XYZ file of C-alpha atoms in Angstrom:
730
model
C -31.289 -2.336 10.240
C -31.365 -1.435 6.558
C -28.015 0.363 6.873
C -26.588 -2.648 8.602
C -27.638 -4.987 5.853
C -26.207 -2.553 3.248
C -22.938 -2.636 5.109
C -22.782 -6.419 4.992
C -24.126 -6.746 1.453
C -21.784 -8.243 -1.157
C -19.521 -9.830 1.478
C -18.743 -13.516 0.911
C -19.265 -15.982 3.775
C -15.692 -15.786 5.075
C -15.584 -11.978 4.852
C -18.934 -11.829 6.664
C -17.599 -14.159 9.375
C -14.546 -11.892 9.892
C -16.569 -8.646 9.949
C -19.174 -9.895 12.443
C -16.885 -11.761 14.863
C -17.973 -11.520 18.515
C -15.882 -9.719 21.168
C -12.605 -11.646 20.802
C -9.088 -11.282 19.383
C -8.780 -12.752 15.910
C -6.273 -13.363 13.146
C -7.555 -12.801 9.618
C -5.336 -14.541 7.106
C -6.103 -12.517 3.997
C -4.613 -13.713 0.714
C -3.660 -11.431 -2.180
C -6.740 -9.837 -3.806
C -9.151 -11.249 -1.196
C -10.647 -7.890 -0.119
C -8.570 -7.308 3.030
C -9.014 -3.500 3.230
C -12.715 -3.932 2.652
C -13.007 -6.396 5.541
C -11.058 -4.125 7.853
C -13.160 -1.040 7.150
C -16.430 -3.026 7.205
C -15.424 -4.407 10.623
C -14.848 -0.862 11.972
C -18.139 0.384 10.519
C -20.053 -2.647 11.838
C -18.662 -2.281 15.400
C -19.666 1.396 15.457
C -23.051 0.872 13.821
C -24.094 -1.947 16.155
C -23.176 0.214 19.155
C -20.393 -2.101 20.381
C -17.914 0.758 20.450
C -17.832 4.514 19.889
C -15.660 5.969 17.054
C -13.144 7.183 19.674
C -12.910 3.737 21.311
C -11.144 2.265 18.280
C -7.486 2.231 17.277
C -6.654 1.256 13.696
C -3.020 0.939 12.622
C -1.826 0.912 9.011
C 1.623 1.063 7.446
C 1.177 4.054 5.157
C -0.618 7.382 5.372
C -2.242 6.546 2.028
C -3.822 3.365 3.507
C -5.003 5.321 6.590
C -6.656 7.996 4.376
C -8.307 5.330 2.216
C -9.671 3.624 5.335
C -11.142 6.865 6.708
C -12.695 7.695 3.307
C -14.362 4.264 3.157
C -15.667 4.563 6.742
C -17.119 8.021 5.991
C -18.799 6.624 2.870
C -20.585 3.898 4.850
C -21.351 5.819 8.091
C -22.585 9.368 8.752
C -19.885 10.118 11.351
C -17.104 12.647 11.767
C -13.830 10.705 11.607
C -11.687 13.586 12.875
C -11.401 12.273 16.458
C -10.672 8.687 15.390
C -7.270 7.144 16.011
C -6.537 5.795 12.554
C -2.990 6.143 11.267
C 0.522 4.731 10.957
C 2.609 3.472 13.884
C 4.751 6.632 13.775
C 1.733 8.945 13.401
C -0.156 7.410 16.355
C 2.941 7.393 18.594
C 3.538 11.055 17.759
C -0.071 11.830 18.739
C 0.274 9.982 22.049
C 3.616 11.613 22.887
C 2.219 15.090 22.146
C -0.559 14.425 24.674
C 1.895 13.157 27.332
C 5.104 14.970 26.437
C 5.890 15.850 30.034
C 5.680 12.233 31.221
C 7.720 11.161 28.211
C 10.453 13.689 29.042
C 9.974 15.763 25.883
C 9.258 19.477 25.355
C 5.704 20.331 24.197
C 6.992 21.478 20.817
C 9.471 18.620 20.199
C 10.565 18.317 16.565
C 10.782 15.141 14.506
C 14.029 14.373 12.692
C 13.669 12.837 9.249
C 16.344 10.459 7.921
C 18.484 13.268 6.421
C 18.288 15.426 9.591
C 19.203 12.446 11.734
C 22.287 11.778 9.608
C 23.384 15.435 9.962
C 23.101 15.205 13.773
C 25.189 12.001 13.799
C 27.884 13.577 11.579
C 28.070 16.694 13.754
C 28.301 14.605 16.912
C 31.015 12.347 15.523
C 33.060 15.403 14.608
C 32.767 16.673 18.194
C 33.759 13.222 19.508
C 36.739 13.080 17.073
C 35.503 9.794 15.622
C 37.104 8.749 12.332
C 34.263 8.695 9.771
C 36.184 6.241 7.586
C 36.299 3.602 10.324
C 32.757 4.492 11.410
C 30.794 5.626 8.332
C 27.924 7.872 9.562
C 25.330 5.980 7.490
C 26.423 2.740 9.148
C 26.162 4.340 12.599
C 22.664 5.592 11.709
C 21.553 2.097 10.663
C 23.005 0.639 13.867
C 21.148 3.165 16.083
C 17.819 2.679 14.252
C 18.246 -1.112 14.240
C 18.810 -1.160 18.026
C 15.768 1.060 18.619
C 13.599 -1.154 16.371
C 14.553 -4.049 18.639
C 13.507 -1.974 21.668
C 17.093 -1.415 22.937
C 18.818 1.643 24.389
C 22.602 1.978 24.354
C 22.989 0.445 27.850
C 21.270 -2.766 26.645
C 23.526 -3.203 23.617
C 26.160 -5.914 24.001
C 29.644 -4.816 22.972
C 32.386 -7.431 22.612
C 35.195 -5.471 20.979
C 36.563 -1.948 20.550
C 34.459 -1.308 17.418
C 31.105 -2.261 18.949
C 32.017 -0.379 22.169
C 32.635 2.767 20.138
C 29.301 2.271 18.290
C 27.547 1.970 21.618
C 29.294 5.101 22.902
C 28.168 7.128 19.829
C 24.609 5.811 20.320
C 24.651 6.936 23.968
C 25.963 10.415 23.088
C 23.479 10.717 20.233
C 20.588 9.992 22.615
C 21.866 12.674 25.026
C 22.235 15.166 22.165
C 18.643 14.547 20.959
C 17.394 14.944 24.530
C 19.252 18.284 24.875
C 17.875 19.476 21.507
C 14.332 18.281 22.285
C 14.078 16.238 19.076
C 13.037 12.669 18.216
C 13.865 10.548 15.158
C 11.344 8.124 13.612
C 12.532 5.063 15.553
C 12.562 7.142 18.769
C 8.833 7.964 18.438
C 7.930 4.320 18.763
C 10.530 3.436 21.389
C 9.763 6.483 23.557
C 6.045 5.721 23.347
C 6.610 2.055 24.256
C 8.801 3.017 27.247
C 6.186 5.507 28.457
C 3.377 2.920 28.361
C 5.571 0.309 30.018
C 6.749 2.696 32.774
C 3.536 4.606 33.549
C 0.736 2.278 34.666
C -1.863 5.109 34.794
C -1.325 6.145 31.174
C -1.223 2.515 30.080
C -4.503 1.692 31.836
C -6.102 4.862 30.437
C -5.443 3.768 26.838
C -6.249 0.136 27.518
C -9.671 1.080 28.834
C -10.178 3.581 26.013
C -9.306 1.369 23.037
C -11.535 -1.672 23.365
C -10.825 -2.664 19.791
C -7.400 -2.516 18.138
C -7.274 -3.294 14.412
C -3.977 -3.803 12.563
C -3.459 -3.912 8.788
C -0.485 -5.695 7.076
C 0.334 -7.465 10.342
C 3.050 -9.573 8.632
C 5.152 -6.390 8.181
C 5.378 -5.502 11.900
C 8.812 -5.512 13.566
C 9.595 -6.629 17.098
C 9.048 -3.222 18.776
C 5.756 -2.580 16.943
C 4.451 -5.925 18.152
C 5.531 -5.238 21.761
C 3.831 -1.808 21.591
C 0.576 -3.387 20.397
C 0.790 -5.975 23.185
C 1.105 -3.195 25.792
C -1.904 -1.322 24.422
C -4.026 -4.432 24.376
C -5.084 -5.011 27.965
C -6.784 -8.165 29.291
C -10.223 -7.152 27.987
C -9.246 -5.623 24.653
C -9.724 -7.271 21.293
C -7.001 -7.290 18.691
C -8.115 -7.794 15.081
C -4.964 -8.529 13.057
C -5.180 -8.762 9.273
C -2.205 -10.029 7.307
C -0.716 -12.569 4.951
C 2.407 -14.426 6.022
C 2.992 -15.367 2.353
C 3.445 -11.679 1.509
C 6.010 -10.892 4.202
C 8.806 -9.429 2.021
C 10.358 -6.741 4.208
C 12.718 -8.861 6.320
C 15.542 -6.446 5.370
C 13.619 -3.657 7.157
C 13.223 -5.682 10.328
C 9.738 -7.146 9.619
C 9.211 -10.399 11.574
C 6.944 -12.914 9.870
C 7.106 -14.825 13.223
C 4.951 -12.102 14.869
C 1.884 -13.812 13.425
C 2.770 -17.069 15.179
C 3.520 -15.176 18.416
C 0.198 -13.342 18.166
C -1.651 -16.643 17.801
C 0.038 -17.925 20.979
C 0.117 -14.695 23.096
C -3.527 -13.803 22.470
C -4.780 -17.427 22.584
C -6.379 -17.106 19.180
C -9.133 -19.688 18.923
C -10.125 -18.856 15.445
C -8.160 -18.019 12.294
C -10.427 -16.736 9.526
C -8.894 -17.478 6.117
C -9.919 -15.213 3.251
C -8.988 -17.410 0.299
C -11.394 -16.307 -2.398
C -9.490 -14.053 -4.763
C -11.292 -11.332 -6.737
C -8.307 -10.338 -8.850
C -6.828 -13.184 -10.862
C -7.875 -16.167 -12.974
C -7.278 -19.596 -11.456
C -4.262 -20.587 -13.635
C -2.365 -17.625 -12.166
C -3.519 -18.455 -8.615
C -2.685 -22.157 -8.989
C 0.841 -21.207 -10.108
C 1.222 -18.891 -7.062
C -0.134 -21.584 -4.684
C 2.242 -24.194 -6.144
C 5.284 -21.915 -5.660
C 4.485 -20.844 -2.091
C 3.643 -24.400 -0.986
C 7.435 -25.099 -0.979
C 7.866 -22.757 2.041
C 7.817 -24.287 5.512
C 6.113 -22.958 8.683
C 3.285 -21.277 6.782
C -0.023 -20.623 8.483
C -1.402 -22.124 5.309
C -4.060 -21.030 2.852
C -4.934 -21.741 -0.758
C -6.215 -18.996 -3.017
C -9.115 -19.798 -5.348
C -11.459 -17.905 -7.622
C -14.781 -18.381 -9.321
C -13.541 -16.394 -12.344
C -12.523 -19.538 -14.310
C -9.127 -20.901 -15.419
C -8.323 -18.069 -17.821
C -5.191 -18.116 -19.960
C -2.176 -20.329 -19.268
C 0.945 -18.774 -17.760
C 3.266 -17.934 -20.675
C 6.920 -18.915 -20.347
C 9.640 -17.572 -22.658
C 13.155 -19.016 -22.708
C 15.324 -16.252 -24.197
C 18.676 -16.759 -25.857
C 20.115 -13.687 -24.065
C 18.950 -10.564 -22.215
C 18.571 -8.550 -25.445
C 16.362 -11.266 -26.901
C 14.282 -11.261 -23.676
C 13.824 -7.469 -23.788
C 12.880 -7.610 -27.490
C 10.336 -10.369 -26.854
C 8.699 -8.259 -24.097
C 8.550 -5.202 -26.391
C 6.994 -7.250 -29.264
C 4.354 -8.716 -26.933
C 3.488 -5.278 -25.523
C 3.049 -3.881 -29.039
C 0.762 -6.782 -29.928
C -1.283 -6.400 -26.698
C -1.581 -2.656 -27.306
C -2.818 -3.239 -30.881
C -5.409 -5.663 -29.490
C -6.760 -2.939 -27.226
C -4.937 -3.397 -23.889
C -4.107 -0.001 -22.443
C -0.384 0.518 -21.682
C -1.237 1.579 -18.103
C -2.644 -1.930 -17.521
C 0.723 -3.573 -18.263
C 3.501 -3.918 -15.684
C 7.109 -5.095 -16.067
C 8.512 -6.479 -12.835
C 12.119 -7.302 -11.955
C 13.913 -8.386 -8.778
C 16.525 -5.637 -8.587
C 16.641 -2.081 -9.908
C 19.688 -2.633 -12.109
C 17.656 -4.981 -14.354
C 15.548 -2.067 -15.576
C 18.314 -0.648 -17.783
C 18.087 -3.107 -20.661
C 14.257 -3.046 -20.569
C 14.269 0.761 -20.548
C 16.567 0.818 -23.551
C 14.354 -1.589 -25.534
C 11.226 0.469 -24.701
C 13.007 3.714 -25.538
C 14.104 2.336 -28.922
C 10.566 1.087 -29.656
C 9.108 4.481 -28.732
C 6.896 2.986 -26.008
C 6.205 5.477 -23.168
C 6.906 4.091 -19.699
C 7.067 5.198 -16.092
C 9.337 3.770 -13.390
C 7.061 3.316 -10.391
C 8.469 4.080 -6.975
C 11.865 4.930 -8.386
C 13.832 6.715 -11.057
C 14.752 5.705 -14.578
C 18.189 4.103 -14.756
C 20.165 7.108 -16.044
C 18.382 9.439 -13.591
C 19.416 7.555 -10.430
C 21.676 9.612 -8.158
C 24.551 7.099 -8.116
C 24.509 6.823 -11.936
C 24.496 10.615 -12.318
C 27.454 10.813 -9.889
C 29.434 8.214 -11.890
C 28.565 9.927 -15.190
C 29.672 13.290 -13.722
C 33.142 11.814 -13.033
C 33.201 10.444 -16.599
C 32.193 13.878 -17.925
C 35.167 15.349 -16.037
C 37.468 12.765 -17.669
C 36.125 13.915 -21.050
C 36.238 17.613 -20.141
C 37.395 18.866 -16.761
C 35.986 22.348 -17.507
C 32.399 21.005 -17.202
C 31.243 23.118 -14.221
C 27.910 21.319 -13.754
C 29.576 17.907 -13.461
C 32.282 19.314 -11.190
C 29.812 20.912 -8.784
C 27.892 17.646 -8.564
C 30.856 15.569 -7.327
C 33.471 17.962 -5.947
C 32.381 16.969 -2.444
C 30.746 13.581 -3.142
C 31.833 11.305 -1.577
C 32.605 13.882 1.122
C 36.188 15.131 1.067
C 35.898 18.099 3.416
C 35.055 20.877 0.933
C 32.698 23.217 2.746
C 30.110 25.543 1.227
C 32.298 28.595 1.943
C 35.392 27.349 0.081
C 33.171 26.324 -2.841
C 31.622 29.799 -2.936
C 35.075 31.364 -2.977
C 36.130 29.089 -5.809
C 33.058 30.066 -7.850
C 33.702 33.778 -7.162
C 37.315 33.405 -8.320
C 36.154 31.624 -11.510
C 33.704 34.463 -12.241
C 36.301 37.155 -11.531
C 38.929 35.483 -13.722
C 36.382 34.501 -16.382
C 37.442 30.845 -16.347
C 35.976 27.456 -15.403
C 35.825 26.341 -11.756
C 38.356 23.621 -12.628
C 40.814 26.223 -13.910
C 40.247 28.333 -10.781
C 40.981 25.250 -8.635
C 44.246 24.580 -10.537
C 45.278 28.223 -10.188
C 44.726 27.845 -6.462
C 46.324 24.442 -5.640
C 48.408 23.578 -8.742
C 48.415 19.826 -9.456
C 46.987 19.011 -6.042
C 48.072 16.139 -3.854
C 46.663 12.610 -3.904
C 45.015 11.511 -0.679
C 44.780 15.105 0.586
C 41.489 16.486 1.853
C 39.627 19.353 0.238
C 40.213 20.909 -3.193
C 43.829 19.698 -3.320
C 42.730 16.068 -3.110
C 39.953 16.546 -5.688
C 42.234 18.144 -8.315
C 44.783 15.337 -7.894
C 42.027 12.708 -8.164
C 40.619 14.060 -11.462
C 44.165 14.363 -12.898
C 44.805 10.734 -11.889
C 41.546 9.637 -13.566
C 42.394 11.446 -16.811
C 45.897 9.878 -16.851
C 44.629 6.363 -16.149
C 41.767 6.666 -18.661
C 44.214 7.117 -21.542
C 44.149 4.166 -23.950
C 41.651 1.975 -22.022
C 38.222 0.757 -23.127
C 34.954 2.521 -22.324
C 33.958 -0.278 -19.898
C 37.308 -0.026 -18.068
C 36.875 3.757 -17.945
C 33.453 3.297 -16.329
C 34.922 0.899 -13.733
C 37.730 3.385 -13.112
C 35.227 6.230 -12.509
C 33.142 4.205 -10.022
C 36.070 2.794 -8.027
C 38.721 5.558 -8.059
C 36.122 8.219 -7.189
C 35.275 6.322 -3.995
C 31.607 5.883 -5.045
C 31.737 2.086 -4.699
C 33.348 2.256 -1.268
C 30.833 4.922 -0.192
C 27.817 2.746 -1.047
C 29.424 -0.421 0.359
C 29.303 1.263 3.764
C 25.604 1.932 3.360
C 23.204 -0.710 4.673
C 20.759 0.092 1.895
C 23.455 0.665 -0.711
C 23.158 -2.795 -2.290
C 20.841 -1.579 -5.052
C 23.093 1.386 -5.786
C 26.148 -0.874 -6.116
C 24.158 -3.125 -8.492
C 23.282 -0.057 -10.576
C 26.922 1.110 -10.736
C 27.964 -2.365 -11.933
C 25.142 -2.274 -14.487
C 26.601 1.002 -15.841
C 29.688 -1.031 -16.813
C 27.366 -3.414 -18.706
C 25.782 -0.408 -20.440
C 29.277 0.710 -21.528
C 30.120 -2.766 -22.897
C 26.808 -2.925 -24.806
C 27.399 0.546 -26.195
C 30.890 -0.378 -27.374
C 29.458 -3.520 -29.027
C 27.020 -1.246 -30.850
C 24.017 -2.911 -29.252
C 22.705 0.559 -28.590
C 22.368 1.662 -32.153
C 25.664 3.486 -31.823
C 25.914 3.989 -35.587
C 28.298 6.907 -35.477
C 31.121 4.846 -34.110
C 33.184 4.152 -37.205
C 36.521 2.372 -37.220
C 39.370 4.511 -36.144
C 37.505 6.557 -33.572
C 39.202 6.881 -30.228
C 37.875 5.764 -26.853
C 37.613 9.442 -25.991
C 35.159 9.929 -28.895
C 33.304 6.856 -27.735
C 33.151 8.303 -24.207
C 31.583 11.518 -25.523
C 29.032 9.516 -27.522
C 28.191 7.334 -24.524
C 27.643 10.381 -22.325
C 25.354 11.866 -24.992
C 23.458 8.588 -25.183
C 23.014 8.564 -21.369
C 21.704 12.153 -21.401
C 19.239 11.391 -24.192
C 17.865 8.292 -22.510
C 17.589 10.111 -19.191
C 15.951 13.173 -20.575
C 13.253 11.756 -22.770
C 10.491 9.298 -22.827
C 9.452 9.167 -19.177
C 5.755 9.567 -19.720
C 4.125 12.713 -18.361
C 1.829 12.449 -15.375
C -1.647 11.437 -16.508
C -0.355 10.083 -19.821
C -0.938 6.416 -20.573
C 2.300 4.527 -19.937
C 3.767 1.130 -19.128
C 4.651 0.585 -15.489
C 8.175 -0.604 -14.619
C 8.989 -1.543 -11.037
C 10.768 -3.893 -8.664
C 8.706 -6.671 -7.114
C 8.995 -4.901 -3.723
C 7.433 -1.752 -5.201
C 4.569 -3.735 -6.767
C 3.104 -4.972 -3.481
C -0.508 -3.880 -3.123
C -0.899 -3.110 -6.867
C -2.608 -5.103 -9.630
C -2.472 -5.124 -13.429
C -4.288 -6.801 -16.309
C -0.972 -8.057 -17.794
C 2.256 -8.695 -15.869
C 5.721 -9.566 -17.226
C 8.261 -10.956 -14.723
C 11.714 -10.991 -16.315
C 15.164 -12.239 -15.295
C 13.930 -15.456 -13.648
C 17.342 -17.077 -13.265
C 19.184 -18.476 -10.312
C 21.227 -15.683 -8.712
C 18.759 -13.006 -9.852
C 15.485 -14.473 -8.586
C 16.144 -15.955 -6.093
C 18.849 -13.327 -5.538
C 22.326 -14.706 -4.845
C 22.396 -12.783 -1.530
C 19.571 -14.958 -0.216
C 21.889 -17.974 -0.206
C 23.887 -16.462 2.641
C 20.945 -15.532 4.881
C 18.888 -17.730 7.107
C 15.364 -17.862 5.772
C 16.630 -15.852 2.781
C 15.317 -18.308 0.211
C 11.845 -18.389 1.796
C 11.617 -14.596 1.619
C 12.647 -14.746 -2.078
C 9.879 -17.283 -2.686
C 7.368 -14.958 -0.985
C 8.603 -12.205 -3.328
C 7.901 -14.455 -6.318
C 4.433 -15.160 -4.878
C 3.760 -11.412 -4.575
C 4.950 -10.875 -8.171
C 2.738 -13.632 -9.637
C -0.389 -12.485 -7.750
C -0.183 -8.964 -9.255
C -1.575 -10.302 -12.564
C -5.313 -10.363 -13.255
C -5.603 -11.958 -16.704
C -2.278 -12.636 -18.314
C 1.115 -13.506 -16.856
C 4.428 -13.767 -18.725
C 7.520 -15.327 -17.140
C 10.870 -15.076 -18.888
C 14.499 -16.010 -18.345
C 17.653 -15.761 -20.458
C 20.284 -18.422 -21.112
C 22.980 -15.752 -21.006
C 22.968 -12.265 -19.571
C 25.489 -9.506 -19.399
C 25.970 -8.596 -15.732
C 28.589 -6.182 -14.426
C 30.158 -6.071 -17.862
C 30.642 -9.876 -18.161
C 28.533 -12.553 -19.809
C 26.987 -15.018 -17.372
C 25.313 -18.274 -18.318
C 22.354 -18.919 -16.115
C 20.065 -21.715 -15.051
C 16.329 -21.070 -15.050
C 15.011 -20.129 -11.592
C 13.905 -22.962 -9.317
C 10.571 -21.131 -8.981
C 9.774 -22.033 -12.611
C 10.359 -25.681 -11.762
C 7.781 -25.361 -8.957
C 4.933 -24.463 -11.348
C 2.965 -27.503 -12.632
C 3.539 -28.093 -16.342
C -0.226 -28.151 -17.015
C -0.467 -24.426 -16.124
C 2.293 -23.355 -18.505
C 2.319 -22.426 -22.158
C 5.926 -22.633 -23.337
C 6.369 -20.140 -26.122
C 9.653 -21.410 -27.501
C 11.051 -24.290 -25.488
C 10.345 -27.921 -24.740
C 9.455 -28.998 -21.198
C 12.494 -30.141 -19.272
C 12.215 -33.140 -16.993
C 11.862 -31.735 -13.485
C 15.068 -32.676 -11.774
C 14.089 -31.963 -8.204
C 17.359 -30.046 -8.042
C 17.824 -27.465 -5.388
C 20.051 -24.865 -7.025
C 22.216 -22.314 -5.336
C 25.161 -20.290 -6.552
C 25.370 -18.248 -9.730
C 27.061 -19.985 -12.618
C 30.650 -19.168 -13.366
C 31.771 -16.748 -16.013
C 33.242 -17.929 -19.264
C 37.017 -18.014 -19.122
C 38.712 -15.391 -21.238
C 41.674 -17.648 -22.039
C 39.821 -20.027 -24.338
C 41.466 -20.238 -27.718
C 39.684 -20.606 -31.052
C 41.017 -24.161 -31.508
C 39.601 -25.159 -28.120
C 36.229 -23.797 -29.070
C 36.263 -25.690 -32.358
C 37.179 -28.953 -30.636
C 34.483 -28.533 -28.019
C 31.313 -30.586 -28.651
C 29.249 -28.470 -26.215
C 28.427 -24.774 -26.528
C 28.953 -22.447 -23.568
C 25.512 -21.867 -22.080
C 24.110 -25.177 -23.401
C 21.827 -27.088 -21.038
C 22.851 -30.702 -20.430
C 21.777 -33.643 -18.262
C 23.979 -36.020 -16.223
C 22.840 -39.318 -14.733
C 24.211 -38.552 -11.243
C 24.161 -34.727 -10.937
C 20.901 -33.936 -12.789
C 20.457 -30.955 -15.151
C 23.050 -28.250 -15.549
C 24.523 -25.643 -17.848
C 27.967 -25.700 -19.542
C 30.007 -22.725 -18.290
C 33.611 -23.414 -19.308
C 36.145 -25.972 -20.558
C 39.918 -26.489 -20.670
C 42.596 -28.769 -22.132
C 43.136 -29.963 -25.708
C 41.363 -32.449 -27.912
C 42.967 -35.499 -26.263
C 42.525 -34.367 -22.671
C 39.519 -32.063 -22.496
C 37.517 -31.208 -19.365
C 34.189 -29.438 -19.292
C 32.869 -27.369 -16.360
C 29.137 -27.648 -15.678
C 27.028 -25.774 -13.134
C 24.612 -28.335 -11.619
C 22.878 -25.892 -9.277
C 22.644 -27.495 -5.842
C 25.351 -29.997 -6.718
C 27.616 -27.047 -7.508
C 30.211 -26.566 -10.238
C 31.773 -29.824 -11.509
C 34.751 -30.441 -13.794
C 34.102 -33.562 -15.884
C 36.504 -35.342 -18.217
C 34.892 -35.323 -21.665
C 35.904 -38.953 -22.235
C 33.798 -40.188 -19.305
C 31.272 -37.380 -18.763
C 28.304 -39.003 -20.547
C 26.408 -35.739 -20.890
C 23.225 -35.549 -22.945
C 21.786 -32.340 -24.422
C 18.417 -31.124 -23.117
């Protein structure tokens, strides 16, 4: 009894209710920082300790191996049992275990191998070659995403609807791929789950065996399950089994991976859930931070509904900084970090969050210049990302074609049919003739031929780049390298290439900033050529890539995307780039439910902070090499004024506007006289009686007949005659 009371000690009333539920299926709605993992493990330990189930009669599903290990460690700490025989793991891990035990029934060899993502892609490429499928019309990465997407929905090739020649061909490749995997005795990740589901559905004996074995099924992060995972769980849960699902619909941020927030609603209905236990007491953050998060998320519809609270007190207000531009924003963040560090906050307790990877570049540069060590969590520093290194390698070849390292990096990327053997021969020739690989290639194919495959095509491409790079700016050269090389087109065909495209566009911004000497480019004196500037820029990129990433174990700031921050917490959090088009991301405007997922992302970001939260946005930002004038994110409007401490701006009357598209870009044709005659500055915030608040983005005409263009968010872009506009400054 004493052990039992120890197990339940320190649980609050709601946690205790969840842990000690009677034999029934239940949905535990666990808010951020409410002790979800603790409840889950305490529930397992309590069921075993009270003799309701044996350790082998439980199935616990998590999303990561790390979470599964943590769960087993916690169980071992509270109970003197051997956890080896327990079924605790990820969906893929548990399906693999089940298929190993029943490989014959599943139609797999005993020693079947698992294909990782890279292996799967190689199989698809090989198969397409055998089928004579044009890889330009059907990019292998796209085919891979199609196959995995179908499997995640629980569909084989014969179930896929095909309306035209393209989708018929995709279906045909999928069918052949399945046959190939069957012949080879291999299974990809998506196959593990689908094969396991089909086995349980088809074989009543096996299904009943597992249903009678696993009396209790416990699922962590239930909001992240996809359709097939939910169907698999439903099959395992027989009429007498209890499903204990823990999740938070407000933290469902993986829609792009197939996660269905609707599974929670379906679970409530399918399992006739009588009781939803809401864990709303937060042990992480002060109430000002929680109240801000609650206010933001309350604008989403169809929520299961909960309101986080804490007994920790109000704490500090949420700090809001309205930056003049992105450089000013980065500098403000650096100055605040220095001050916090001087006051005793460890750098490891500070996190900088952003919506997309490309936004890290300007922050990284500011930190690098200020000599503040940082670590990019769950990703690479900007200049170390593969796509950036590829683009820089092409630029290095423009500067010096004899650069063997750069050449070897991109000679067959994107793929142009240069095999390992021909590359070896080329390297042998270069060694024998004591020249660079580039020279050896020229000796072999002369000037090459544009559009040709293999070495011929590559030589002609580099020559074309060098010719076209003559006399153009560094930014134009960067654009040339990313487009002419085929890098942009390559990543456009990749379902998950959006981030990489953003990064390549951000490289153009880096080139513009460097040219404008924002980067401390002091060596660039008048009269230097673009070629000199190119060399300097490449040196700058190497220096920023090679230094300053803090060593493992060394105290460092944490930089990460909001997606990567899920599950983590920090004493101080900065969320930057809170403008319409960045957060919420402009892509979300074109997707159903896109905006709601963006709001959940913002909710996740805000709830990472324990004591202090900074929100910042910039009136203008350089994106993709052009200056954009932005409107503050709608999510800032959704936070009650009483919770905010504005560091440098006056409160703006809440307009109730519902913004959408990104503001326009300032027209390049504006003459000096126009600018002088213009009463409004580009980027200035203004109010209009009918359209609400907006930002000035452009103007045209002369003094007698002038029109101003204003972005009014939801109302869109409007041209207004200056004579009648009646705009007032904010």
